[in-house]
Tab-separated table of N, CA and C in Angstrom:
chain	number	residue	atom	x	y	z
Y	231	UNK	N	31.224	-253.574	-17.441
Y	231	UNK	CA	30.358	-254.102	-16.426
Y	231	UNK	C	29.977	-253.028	-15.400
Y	232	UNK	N	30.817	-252.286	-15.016
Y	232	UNK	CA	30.411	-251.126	-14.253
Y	232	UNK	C	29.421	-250.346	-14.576
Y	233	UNK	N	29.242	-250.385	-16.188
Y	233	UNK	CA	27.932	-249.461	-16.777
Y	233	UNK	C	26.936	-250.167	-16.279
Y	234	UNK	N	26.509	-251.763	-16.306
Y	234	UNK	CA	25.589	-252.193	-16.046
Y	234	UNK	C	25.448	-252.112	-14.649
Y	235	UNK	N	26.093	-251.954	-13.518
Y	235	UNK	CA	26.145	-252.195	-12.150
Y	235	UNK	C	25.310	-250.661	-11.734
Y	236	UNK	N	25.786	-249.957	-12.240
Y	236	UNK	CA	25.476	-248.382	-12.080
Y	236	UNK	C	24.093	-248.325	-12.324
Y	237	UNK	N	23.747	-248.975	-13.678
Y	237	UNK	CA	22.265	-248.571	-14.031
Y	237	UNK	C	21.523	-249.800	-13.642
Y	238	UNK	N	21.696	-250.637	-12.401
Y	238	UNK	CA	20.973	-250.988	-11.725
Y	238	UNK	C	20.917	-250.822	-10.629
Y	239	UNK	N	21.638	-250.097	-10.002
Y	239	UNK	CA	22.066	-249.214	-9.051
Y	239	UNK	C	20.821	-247.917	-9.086
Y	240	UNK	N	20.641	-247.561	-10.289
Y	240	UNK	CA	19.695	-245.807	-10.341
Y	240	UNK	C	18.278	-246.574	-10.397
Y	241	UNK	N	18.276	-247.701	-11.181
Y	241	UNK	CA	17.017	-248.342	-11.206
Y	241	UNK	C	16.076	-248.703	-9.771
Y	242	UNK	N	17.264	-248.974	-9.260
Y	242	UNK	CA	16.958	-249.765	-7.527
Y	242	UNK	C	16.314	-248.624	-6.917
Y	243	UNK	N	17.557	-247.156	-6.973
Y	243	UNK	CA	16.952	-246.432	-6.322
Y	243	UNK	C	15.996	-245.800	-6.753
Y	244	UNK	N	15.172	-245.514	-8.168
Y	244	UNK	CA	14.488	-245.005	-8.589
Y	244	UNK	C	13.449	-245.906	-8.194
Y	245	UNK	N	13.234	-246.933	-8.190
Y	245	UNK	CA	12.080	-247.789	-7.627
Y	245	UNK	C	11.988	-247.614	-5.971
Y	246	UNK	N	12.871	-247.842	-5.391
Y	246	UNK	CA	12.936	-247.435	-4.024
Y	246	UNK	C	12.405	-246.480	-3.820
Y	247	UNK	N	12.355	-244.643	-4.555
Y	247	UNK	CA	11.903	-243.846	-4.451
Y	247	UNK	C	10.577	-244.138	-4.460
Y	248	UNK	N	10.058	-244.208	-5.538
Y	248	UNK	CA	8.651	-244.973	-6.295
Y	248	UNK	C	7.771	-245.502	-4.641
Y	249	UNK	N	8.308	-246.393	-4.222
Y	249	UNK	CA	8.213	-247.301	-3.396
Y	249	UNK	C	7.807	-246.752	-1.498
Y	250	UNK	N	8.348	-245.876	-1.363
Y	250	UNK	CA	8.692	-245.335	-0.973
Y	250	UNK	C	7.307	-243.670	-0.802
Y	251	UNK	N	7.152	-243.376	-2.112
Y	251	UNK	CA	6.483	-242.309	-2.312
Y	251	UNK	C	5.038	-243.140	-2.185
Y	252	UNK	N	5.017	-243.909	-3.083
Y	252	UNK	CA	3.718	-244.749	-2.820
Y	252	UNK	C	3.507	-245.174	-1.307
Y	253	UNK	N	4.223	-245.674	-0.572
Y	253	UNK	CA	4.138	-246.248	1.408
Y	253	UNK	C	3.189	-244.736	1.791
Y	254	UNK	N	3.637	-243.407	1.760
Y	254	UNK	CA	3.351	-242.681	1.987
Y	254	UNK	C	2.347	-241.892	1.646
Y	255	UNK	N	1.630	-242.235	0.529
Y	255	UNK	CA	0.559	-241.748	0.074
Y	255	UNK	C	-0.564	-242.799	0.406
Y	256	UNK	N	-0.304	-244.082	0.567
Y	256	UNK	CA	-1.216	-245.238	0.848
Y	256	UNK	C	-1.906	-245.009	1.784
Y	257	UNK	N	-1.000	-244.526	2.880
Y	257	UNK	CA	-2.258	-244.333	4.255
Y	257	UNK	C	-2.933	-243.509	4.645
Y	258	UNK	N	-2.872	-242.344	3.596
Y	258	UNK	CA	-3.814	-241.181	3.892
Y	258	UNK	C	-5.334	-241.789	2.965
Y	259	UNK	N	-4.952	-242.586	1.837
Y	259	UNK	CA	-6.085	-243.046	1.065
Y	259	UNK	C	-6.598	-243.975	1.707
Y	260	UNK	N	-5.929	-244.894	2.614
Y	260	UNK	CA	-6.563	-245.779	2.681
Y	260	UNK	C	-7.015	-245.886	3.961
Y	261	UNK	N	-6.919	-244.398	4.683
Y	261	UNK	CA	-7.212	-244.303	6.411
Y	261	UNK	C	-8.965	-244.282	6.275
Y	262	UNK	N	-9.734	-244.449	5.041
Y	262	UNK	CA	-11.090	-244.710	4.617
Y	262	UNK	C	-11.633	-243.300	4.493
Y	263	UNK	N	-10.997	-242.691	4.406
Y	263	UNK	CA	-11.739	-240.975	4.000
Y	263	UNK	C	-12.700	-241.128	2.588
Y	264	UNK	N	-13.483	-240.794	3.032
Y	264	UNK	CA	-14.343	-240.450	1.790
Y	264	UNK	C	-13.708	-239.549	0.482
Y	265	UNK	N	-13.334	-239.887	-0.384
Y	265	UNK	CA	-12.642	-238.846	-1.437
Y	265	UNK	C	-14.093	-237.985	-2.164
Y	266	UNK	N	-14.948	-238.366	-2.282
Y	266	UNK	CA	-16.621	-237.671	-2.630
Y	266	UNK	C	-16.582	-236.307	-1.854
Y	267	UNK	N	-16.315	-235.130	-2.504
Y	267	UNK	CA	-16.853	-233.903	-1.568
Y	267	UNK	C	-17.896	-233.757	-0.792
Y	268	UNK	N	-17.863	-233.501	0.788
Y	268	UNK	CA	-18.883	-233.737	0.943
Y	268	UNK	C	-19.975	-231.954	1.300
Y	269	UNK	N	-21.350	-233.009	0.905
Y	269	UNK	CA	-22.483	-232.016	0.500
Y	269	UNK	C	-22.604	-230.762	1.796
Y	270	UNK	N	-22.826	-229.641	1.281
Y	270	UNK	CA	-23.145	-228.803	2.226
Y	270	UNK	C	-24.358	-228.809	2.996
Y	271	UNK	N	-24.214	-228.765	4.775
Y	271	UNK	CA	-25.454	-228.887	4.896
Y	271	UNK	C	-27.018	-227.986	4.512
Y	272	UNK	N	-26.545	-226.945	3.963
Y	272	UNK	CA	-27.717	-225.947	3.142
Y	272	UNK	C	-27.412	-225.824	1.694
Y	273	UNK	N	-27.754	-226.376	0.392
Y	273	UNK	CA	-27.217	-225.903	-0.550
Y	273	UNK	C	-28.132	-225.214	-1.656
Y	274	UNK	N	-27.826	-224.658	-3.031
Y	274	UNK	CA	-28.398	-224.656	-3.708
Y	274	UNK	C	-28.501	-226.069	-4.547
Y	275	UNK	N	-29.571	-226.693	-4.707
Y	275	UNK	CA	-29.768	-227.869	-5.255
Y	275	UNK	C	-29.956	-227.558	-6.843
Y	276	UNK	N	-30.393	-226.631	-7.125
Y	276	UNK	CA	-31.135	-226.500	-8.835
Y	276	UNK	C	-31.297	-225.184	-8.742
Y	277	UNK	N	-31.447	-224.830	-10.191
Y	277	UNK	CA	-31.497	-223.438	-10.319
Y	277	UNK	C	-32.566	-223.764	-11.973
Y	278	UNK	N	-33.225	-222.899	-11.973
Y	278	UNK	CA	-33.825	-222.796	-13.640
Y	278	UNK	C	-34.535	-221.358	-13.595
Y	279	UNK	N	-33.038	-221.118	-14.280
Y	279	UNK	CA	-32.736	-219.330	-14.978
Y	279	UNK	C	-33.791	-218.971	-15.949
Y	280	UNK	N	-33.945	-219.735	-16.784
Y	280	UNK	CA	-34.502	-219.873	-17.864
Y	280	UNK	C	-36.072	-219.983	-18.149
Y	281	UNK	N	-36.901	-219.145	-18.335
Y	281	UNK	CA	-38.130	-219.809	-17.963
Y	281	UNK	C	-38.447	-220.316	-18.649
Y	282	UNK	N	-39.003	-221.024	-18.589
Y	282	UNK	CA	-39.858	-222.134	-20.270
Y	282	UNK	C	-40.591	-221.263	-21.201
Y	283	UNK	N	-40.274	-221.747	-21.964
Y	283	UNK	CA	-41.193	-221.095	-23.254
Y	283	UNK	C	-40.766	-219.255	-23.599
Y	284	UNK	N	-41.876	-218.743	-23.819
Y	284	UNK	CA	-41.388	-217.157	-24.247
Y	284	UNK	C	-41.203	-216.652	-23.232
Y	285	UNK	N	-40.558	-215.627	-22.844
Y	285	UNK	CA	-40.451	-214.847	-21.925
Y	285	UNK	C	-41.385	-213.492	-22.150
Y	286	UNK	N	-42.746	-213.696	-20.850
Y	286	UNK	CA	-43.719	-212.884	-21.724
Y	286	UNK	C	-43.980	-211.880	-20.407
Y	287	UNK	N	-43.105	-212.306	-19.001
Y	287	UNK	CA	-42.695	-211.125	-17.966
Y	287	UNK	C	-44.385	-211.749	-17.396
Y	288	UNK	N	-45.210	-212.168	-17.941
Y	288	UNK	CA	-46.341	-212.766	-16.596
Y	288	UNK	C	-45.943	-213.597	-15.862
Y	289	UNK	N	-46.865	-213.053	-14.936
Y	289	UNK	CA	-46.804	-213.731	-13.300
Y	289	UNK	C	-46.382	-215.364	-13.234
Y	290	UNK	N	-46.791	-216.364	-14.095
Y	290	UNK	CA	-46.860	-217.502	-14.588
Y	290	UNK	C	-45.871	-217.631	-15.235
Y	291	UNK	N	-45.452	-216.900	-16.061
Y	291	UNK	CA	-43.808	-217.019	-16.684
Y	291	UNK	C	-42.901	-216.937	-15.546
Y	292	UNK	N	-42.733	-216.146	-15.179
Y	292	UNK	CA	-41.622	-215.339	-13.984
Y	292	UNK	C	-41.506	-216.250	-12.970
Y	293	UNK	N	-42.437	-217.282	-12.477
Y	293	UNK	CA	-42.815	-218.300	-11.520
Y	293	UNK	C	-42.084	-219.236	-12.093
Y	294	UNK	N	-41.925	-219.495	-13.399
Y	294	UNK	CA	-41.265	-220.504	-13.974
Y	294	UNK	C	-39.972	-220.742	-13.758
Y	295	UNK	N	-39.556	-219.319	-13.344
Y	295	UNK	CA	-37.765	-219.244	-12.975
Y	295	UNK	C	-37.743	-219.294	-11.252
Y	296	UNK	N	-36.455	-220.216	-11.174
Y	296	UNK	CA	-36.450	-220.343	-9.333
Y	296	UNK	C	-35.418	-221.177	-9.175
Y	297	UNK	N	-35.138	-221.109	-7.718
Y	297	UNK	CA	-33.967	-221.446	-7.466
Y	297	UNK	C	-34.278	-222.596	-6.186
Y	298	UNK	N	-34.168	-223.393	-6.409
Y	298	UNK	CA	-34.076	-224.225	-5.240
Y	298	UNK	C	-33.053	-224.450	-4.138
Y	299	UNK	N	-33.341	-224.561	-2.634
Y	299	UNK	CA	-32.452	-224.770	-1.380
Y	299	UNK	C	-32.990	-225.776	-0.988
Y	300	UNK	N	-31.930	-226.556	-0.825
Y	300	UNK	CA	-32.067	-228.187	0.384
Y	300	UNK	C	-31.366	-228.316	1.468
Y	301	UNK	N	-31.942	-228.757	2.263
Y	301	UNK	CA	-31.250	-229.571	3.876
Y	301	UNK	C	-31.199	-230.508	3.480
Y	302	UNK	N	-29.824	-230.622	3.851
Y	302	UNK	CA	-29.325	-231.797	3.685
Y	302	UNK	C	-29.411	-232.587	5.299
Y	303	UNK	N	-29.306	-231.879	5.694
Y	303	UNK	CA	-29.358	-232.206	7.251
Y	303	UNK	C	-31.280	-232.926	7.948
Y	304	UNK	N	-31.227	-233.712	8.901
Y	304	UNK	CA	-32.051	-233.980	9.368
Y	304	UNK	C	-32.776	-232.596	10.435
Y	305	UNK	N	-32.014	-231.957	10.953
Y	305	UNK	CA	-32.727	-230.887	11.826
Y	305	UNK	C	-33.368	-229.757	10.803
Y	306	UNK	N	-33.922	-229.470	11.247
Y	306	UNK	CA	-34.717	-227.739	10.665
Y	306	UNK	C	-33.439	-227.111	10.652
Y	307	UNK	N	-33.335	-225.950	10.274
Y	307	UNK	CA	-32.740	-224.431	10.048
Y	307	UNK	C	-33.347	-223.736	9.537
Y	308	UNK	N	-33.199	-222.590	10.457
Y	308	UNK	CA	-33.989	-221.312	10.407
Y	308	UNK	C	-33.281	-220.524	9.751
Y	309	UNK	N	-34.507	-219.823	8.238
Y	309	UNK	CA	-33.530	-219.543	6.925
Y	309	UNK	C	-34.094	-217.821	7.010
Y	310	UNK	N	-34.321	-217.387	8.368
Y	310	UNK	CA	-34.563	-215.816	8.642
Y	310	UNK	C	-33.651	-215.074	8.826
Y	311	UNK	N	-33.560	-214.109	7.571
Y	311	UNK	CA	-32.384	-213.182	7.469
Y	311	UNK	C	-31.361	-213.985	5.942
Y	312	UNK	N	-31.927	-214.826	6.323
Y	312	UNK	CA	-30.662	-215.410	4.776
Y	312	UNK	C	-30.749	-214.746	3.377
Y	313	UNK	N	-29.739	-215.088	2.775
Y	313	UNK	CA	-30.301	-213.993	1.074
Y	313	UNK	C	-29.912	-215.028	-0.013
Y	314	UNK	N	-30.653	-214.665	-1.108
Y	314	UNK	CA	-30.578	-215.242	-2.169
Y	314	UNK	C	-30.050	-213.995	-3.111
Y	315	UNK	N	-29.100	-213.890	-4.039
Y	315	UNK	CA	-28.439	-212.791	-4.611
Y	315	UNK	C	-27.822	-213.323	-6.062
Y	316	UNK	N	-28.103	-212.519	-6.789
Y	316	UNK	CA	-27.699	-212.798	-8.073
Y	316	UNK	C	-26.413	-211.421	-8.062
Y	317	UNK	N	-25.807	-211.486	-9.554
Y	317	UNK	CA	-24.858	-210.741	-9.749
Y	317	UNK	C	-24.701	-209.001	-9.691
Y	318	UNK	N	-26.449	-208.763	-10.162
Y	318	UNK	CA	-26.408	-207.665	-10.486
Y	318	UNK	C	-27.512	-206.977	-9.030
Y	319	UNK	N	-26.803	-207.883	-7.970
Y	319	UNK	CA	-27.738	-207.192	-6.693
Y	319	UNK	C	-29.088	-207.641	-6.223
Y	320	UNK	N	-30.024	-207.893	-7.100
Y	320	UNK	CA	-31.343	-208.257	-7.101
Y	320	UNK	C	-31.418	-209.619	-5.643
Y	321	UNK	N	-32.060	-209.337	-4.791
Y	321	UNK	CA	-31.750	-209.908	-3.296
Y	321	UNK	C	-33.079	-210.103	-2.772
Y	322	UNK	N	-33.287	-211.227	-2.454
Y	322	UNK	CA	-34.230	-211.880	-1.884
Y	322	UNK	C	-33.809	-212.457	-0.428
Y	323	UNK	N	-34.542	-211.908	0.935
Y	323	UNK	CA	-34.408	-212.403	2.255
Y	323	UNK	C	-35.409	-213.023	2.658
Y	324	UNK	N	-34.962	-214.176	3.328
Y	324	UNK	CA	-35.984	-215.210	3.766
Y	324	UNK	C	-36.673	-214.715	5.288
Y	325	UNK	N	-38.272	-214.792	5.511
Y	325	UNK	CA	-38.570	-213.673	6.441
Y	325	UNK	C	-39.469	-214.712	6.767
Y	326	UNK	N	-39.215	-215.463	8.211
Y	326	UNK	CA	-40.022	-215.972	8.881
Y	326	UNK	C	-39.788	-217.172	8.914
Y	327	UNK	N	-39.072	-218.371	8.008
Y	327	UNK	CA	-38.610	-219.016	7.424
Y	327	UNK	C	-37.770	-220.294	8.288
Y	328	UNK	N	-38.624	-221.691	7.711
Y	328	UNK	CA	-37.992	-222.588	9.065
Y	328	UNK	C	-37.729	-223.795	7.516
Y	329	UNK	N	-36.591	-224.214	6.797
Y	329	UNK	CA	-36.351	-225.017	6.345
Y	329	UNK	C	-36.361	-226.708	7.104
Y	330	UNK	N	-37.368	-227.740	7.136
Y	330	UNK	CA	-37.241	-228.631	7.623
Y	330	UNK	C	-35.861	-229.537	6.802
Y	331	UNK	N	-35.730	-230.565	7.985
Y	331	UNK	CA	-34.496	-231.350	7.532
Y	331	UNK	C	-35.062	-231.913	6.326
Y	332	UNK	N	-33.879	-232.466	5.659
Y	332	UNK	CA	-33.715	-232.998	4.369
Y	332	UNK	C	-35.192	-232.479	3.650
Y	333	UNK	N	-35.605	-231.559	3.378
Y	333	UNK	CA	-36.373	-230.790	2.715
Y	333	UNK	C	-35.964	-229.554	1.846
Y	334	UNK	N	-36.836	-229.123	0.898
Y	334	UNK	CA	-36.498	-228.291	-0.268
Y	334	UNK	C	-37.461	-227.472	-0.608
Y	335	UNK	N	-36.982	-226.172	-0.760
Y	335	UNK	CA	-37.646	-225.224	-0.775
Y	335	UNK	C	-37.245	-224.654	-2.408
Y	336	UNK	N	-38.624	-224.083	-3.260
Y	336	UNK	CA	-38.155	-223.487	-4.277
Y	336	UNK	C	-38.480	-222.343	-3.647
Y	337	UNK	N	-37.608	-220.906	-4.587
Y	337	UNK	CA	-37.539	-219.792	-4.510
Y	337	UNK	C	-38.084	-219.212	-5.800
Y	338	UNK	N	-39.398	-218.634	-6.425
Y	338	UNK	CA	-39.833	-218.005	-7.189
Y	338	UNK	C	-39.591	-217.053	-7.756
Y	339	UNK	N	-39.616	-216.379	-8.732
Y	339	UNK	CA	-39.345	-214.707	-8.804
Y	339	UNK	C	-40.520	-214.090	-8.884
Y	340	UNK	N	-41.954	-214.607	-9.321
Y	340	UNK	CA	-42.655	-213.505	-9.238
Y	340	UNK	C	-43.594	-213.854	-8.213
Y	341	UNK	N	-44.516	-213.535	-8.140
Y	341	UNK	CA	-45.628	-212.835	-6.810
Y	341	UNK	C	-46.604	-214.705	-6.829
Y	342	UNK	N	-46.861	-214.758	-5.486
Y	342	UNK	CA	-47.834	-216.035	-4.956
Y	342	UNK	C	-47.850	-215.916	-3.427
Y	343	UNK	N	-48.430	-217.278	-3.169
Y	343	UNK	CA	-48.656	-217.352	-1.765
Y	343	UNK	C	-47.747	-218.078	-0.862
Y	344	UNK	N	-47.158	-217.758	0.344
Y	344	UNK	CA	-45.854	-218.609	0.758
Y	344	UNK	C	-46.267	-219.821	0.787
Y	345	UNK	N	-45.793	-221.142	0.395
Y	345	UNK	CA	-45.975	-222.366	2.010
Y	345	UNK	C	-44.729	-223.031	1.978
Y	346	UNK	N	-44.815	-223.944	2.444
Y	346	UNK	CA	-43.370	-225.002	3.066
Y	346	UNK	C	-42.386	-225.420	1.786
Y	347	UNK	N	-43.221	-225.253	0.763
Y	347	UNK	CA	-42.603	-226.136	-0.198
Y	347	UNK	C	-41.903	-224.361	-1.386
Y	348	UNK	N	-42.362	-223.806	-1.452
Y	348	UNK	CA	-42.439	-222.439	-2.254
Y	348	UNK	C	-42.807	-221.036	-1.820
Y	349	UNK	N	-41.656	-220.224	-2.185
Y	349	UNK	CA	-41.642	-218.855	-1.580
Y	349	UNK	C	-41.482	-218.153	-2.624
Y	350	UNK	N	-41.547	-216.984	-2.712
Y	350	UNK	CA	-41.750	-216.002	-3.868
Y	350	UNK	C	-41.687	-214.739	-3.262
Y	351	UNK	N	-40.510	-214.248	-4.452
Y	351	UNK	CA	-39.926	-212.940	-4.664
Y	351	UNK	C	-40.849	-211.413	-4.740
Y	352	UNK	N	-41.963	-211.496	-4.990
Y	352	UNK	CA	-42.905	-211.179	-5.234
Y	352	UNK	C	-42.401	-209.726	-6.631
Y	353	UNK	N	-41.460	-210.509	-7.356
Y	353	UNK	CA	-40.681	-209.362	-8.737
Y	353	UNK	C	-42.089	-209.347	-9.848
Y	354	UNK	N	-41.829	-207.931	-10.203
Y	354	UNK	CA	-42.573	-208.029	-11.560
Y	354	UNK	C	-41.850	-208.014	-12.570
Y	355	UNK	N	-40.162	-208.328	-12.454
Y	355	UNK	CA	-39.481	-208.757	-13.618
Y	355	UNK	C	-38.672	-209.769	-13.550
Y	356	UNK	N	-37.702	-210.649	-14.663
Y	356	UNK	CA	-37.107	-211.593	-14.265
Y	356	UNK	C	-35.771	-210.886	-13.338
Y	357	UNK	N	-35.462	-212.494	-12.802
Y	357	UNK	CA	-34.265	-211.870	-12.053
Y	357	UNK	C	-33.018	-212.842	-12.275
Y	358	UNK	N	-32.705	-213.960	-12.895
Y	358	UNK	CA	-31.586	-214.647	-13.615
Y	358	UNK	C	-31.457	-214.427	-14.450
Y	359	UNK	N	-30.047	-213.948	-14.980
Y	359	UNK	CA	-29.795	-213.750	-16.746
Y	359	UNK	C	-29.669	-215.118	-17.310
Y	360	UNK	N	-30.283	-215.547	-18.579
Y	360	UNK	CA	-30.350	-216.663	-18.829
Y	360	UNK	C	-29.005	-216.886	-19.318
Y	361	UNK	N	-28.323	-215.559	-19.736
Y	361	UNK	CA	-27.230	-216.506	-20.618
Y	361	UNK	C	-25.840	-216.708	-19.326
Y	362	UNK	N	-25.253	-216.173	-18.603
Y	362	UNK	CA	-24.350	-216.318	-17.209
Y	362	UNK	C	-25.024	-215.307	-16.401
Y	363	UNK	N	-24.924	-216.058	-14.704
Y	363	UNK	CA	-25.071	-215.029	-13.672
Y	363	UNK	C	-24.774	-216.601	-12.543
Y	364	UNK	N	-25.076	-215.800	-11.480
Y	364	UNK	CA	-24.347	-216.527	-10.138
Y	364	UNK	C	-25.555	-216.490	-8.869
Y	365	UNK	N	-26.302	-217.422	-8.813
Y	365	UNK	CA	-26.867	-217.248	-7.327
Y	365	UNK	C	-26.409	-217.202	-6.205
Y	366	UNK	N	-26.054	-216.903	-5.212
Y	366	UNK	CA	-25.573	-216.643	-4.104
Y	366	UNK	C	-26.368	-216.933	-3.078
Y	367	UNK	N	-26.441	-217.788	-2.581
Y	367	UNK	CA	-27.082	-217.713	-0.840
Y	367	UNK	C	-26.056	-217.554	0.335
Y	368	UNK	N	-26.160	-216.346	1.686
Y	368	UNK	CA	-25.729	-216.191	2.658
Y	368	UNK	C	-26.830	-216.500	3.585
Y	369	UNK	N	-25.944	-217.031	4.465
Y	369	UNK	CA	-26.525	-216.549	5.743
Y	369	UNK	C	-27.143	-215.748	6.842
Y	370	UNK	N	-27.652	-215.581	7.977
Y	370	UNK	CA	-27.719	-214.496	8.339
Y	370	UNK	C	-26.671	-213.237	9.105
Y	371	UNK	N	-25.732	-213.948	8.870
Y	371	UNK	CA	-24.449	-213.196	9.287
Y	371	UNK	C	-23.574	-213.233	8.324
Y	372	UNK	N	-24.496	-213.245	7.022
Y	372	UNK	CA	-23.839	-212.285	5.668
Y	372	UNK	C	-22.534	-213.417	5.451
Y	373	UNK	N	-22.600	-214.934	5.840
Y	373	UNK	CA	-21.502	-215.656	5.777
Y	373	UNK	C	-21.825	-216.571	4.502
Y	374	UNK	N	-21.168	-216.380	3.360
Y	374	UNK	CA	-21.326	-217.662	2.464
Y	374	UNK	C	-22.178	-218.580	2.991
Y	375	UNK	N	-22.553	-219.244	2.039
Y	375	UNK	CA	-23.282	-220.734	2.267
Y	375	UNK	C	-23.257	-221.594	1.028
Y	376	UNK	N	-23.545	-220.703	0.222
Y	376	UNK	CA	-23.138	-221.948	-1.370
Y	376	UNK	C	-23.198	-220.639	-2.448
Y	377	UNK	N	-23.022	-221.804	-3.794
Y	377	UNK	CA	-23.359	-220.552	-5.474
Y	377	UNK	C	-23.580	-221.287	-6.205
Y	378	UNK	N	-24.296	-221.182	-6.949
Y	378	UNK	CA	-24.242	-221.698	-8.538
Y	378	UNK	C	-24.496	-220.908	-9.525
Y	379	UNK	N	-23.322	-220.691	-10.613
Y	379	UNK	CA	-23.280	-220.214	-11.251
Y	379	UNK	C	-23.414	-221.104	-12.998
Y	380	UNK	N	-23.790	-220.469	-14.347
Y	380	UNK	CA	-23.905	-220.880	-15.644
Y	380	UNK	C	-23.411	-220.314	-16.249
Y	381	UNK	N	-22.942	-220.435	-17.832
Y	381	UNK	CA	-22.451	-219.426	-18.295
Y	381	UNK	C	-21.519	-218.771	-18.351
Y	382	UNK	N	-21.339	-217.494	-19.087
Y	382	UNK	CA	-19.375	-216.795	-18.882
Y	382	UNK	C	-19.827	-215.789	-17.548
Y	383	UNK	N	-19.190	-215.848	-16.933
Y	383	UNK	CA	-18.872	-215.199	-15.452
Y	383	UNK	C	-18.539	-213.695	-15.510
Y	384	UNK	N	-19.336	-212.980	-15.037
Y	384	UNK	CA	-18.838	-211.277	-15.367
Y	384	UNK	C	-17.685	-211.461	-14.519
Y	385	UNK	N	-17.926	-212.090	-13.091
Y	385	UNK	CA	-16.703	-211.676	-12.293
Y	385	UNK	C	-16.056	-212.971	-11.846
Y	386	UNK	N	-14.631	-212.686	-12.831
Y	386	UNK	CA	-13.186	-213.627	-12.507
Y	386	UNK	C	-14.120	-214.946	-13.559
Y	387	UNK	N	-14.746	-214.315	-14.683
Y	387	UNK	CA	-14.712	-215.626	-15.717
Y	387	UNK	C	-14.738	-214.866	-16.802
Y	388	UNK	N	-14.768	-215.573	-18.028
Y	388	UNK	CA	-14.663	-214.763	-19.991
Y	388	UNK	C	-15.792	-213.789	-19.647
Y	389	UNK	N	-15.918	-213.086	-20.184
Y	389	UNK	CA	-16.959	-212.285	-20.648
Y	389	UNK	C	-17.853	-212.313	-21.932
């Protein structure tokens, strides 16, 4: 009988533990925190590395590849001095540049005319590797702001 007393004895306390561990995890979940990461207020929204169809290096091809930025935010931010950067350096700074709230801006690679909605690199070659690379946008004090990356990662992924 002592065997049985014992192993309801470890049971008790093993549930007690249980019990116990759960009390303590309950109220951080259930203090209503959002568990959803939440969105950055500048991000990269989309990226299309890839341009459609052949890659034939015209102006119209090269336009095809771009990177999109959104506010997420209701105020403007002023996107003068910011960079757009891929892996192998190729850097685009935003020059003059007033992102309205919750608005989206594509980023082009080859040559056009600015307006609110589309800006351009003004490249006469592509500038995303289609198969992995990493966009990068900073700030103007060279501070992170987001990435999106595809593909095997030259740096700190397979090769």
């Amino acid at each position: 009988m002592s065997k049985f007393i014992t192993a309801r004895r470890l049971t008790a306390a093993a549930l007690t533990v249980g019990a116990l561990t759960a009390a303590v995890a309950v109220p951080a979940s259930a203090a209503g925190h959002d568990h959803r990461a939440k969105r950055p207020s500048v991000e990269i929204s989309r990226v299309q590395y890839d341009s459609p169809g052949r890659d034939t290096r015209s102006n119209r091809s090269l336009n095809k590849e771009w990177v999109e930025i959104t506010n997420n935010t209701r105020r403007a931010v002023n996107l003068d001095g910011w960079t757009l950067k891929d892996e192998d350096g190729h850097t685009y700074t935003f020059r003059h540049y007033r992102l309205d709230g919750r608005a989206t801006v594509r980023v082009h690679t080859g040559q056009g005319r600015d307006t609110r909605s589309d800006v351009y690199q003004d490249r006469r070659n592509y500038v995303w590797d289609n198969r992995s690379d990493t966009a990068t946008l900073r700030n103007d004090h060279r501070r992170f702001v987001d990435s999106e990356s595809w593909g095997h990662h030259r740096h700190g992924g397979r090769h």
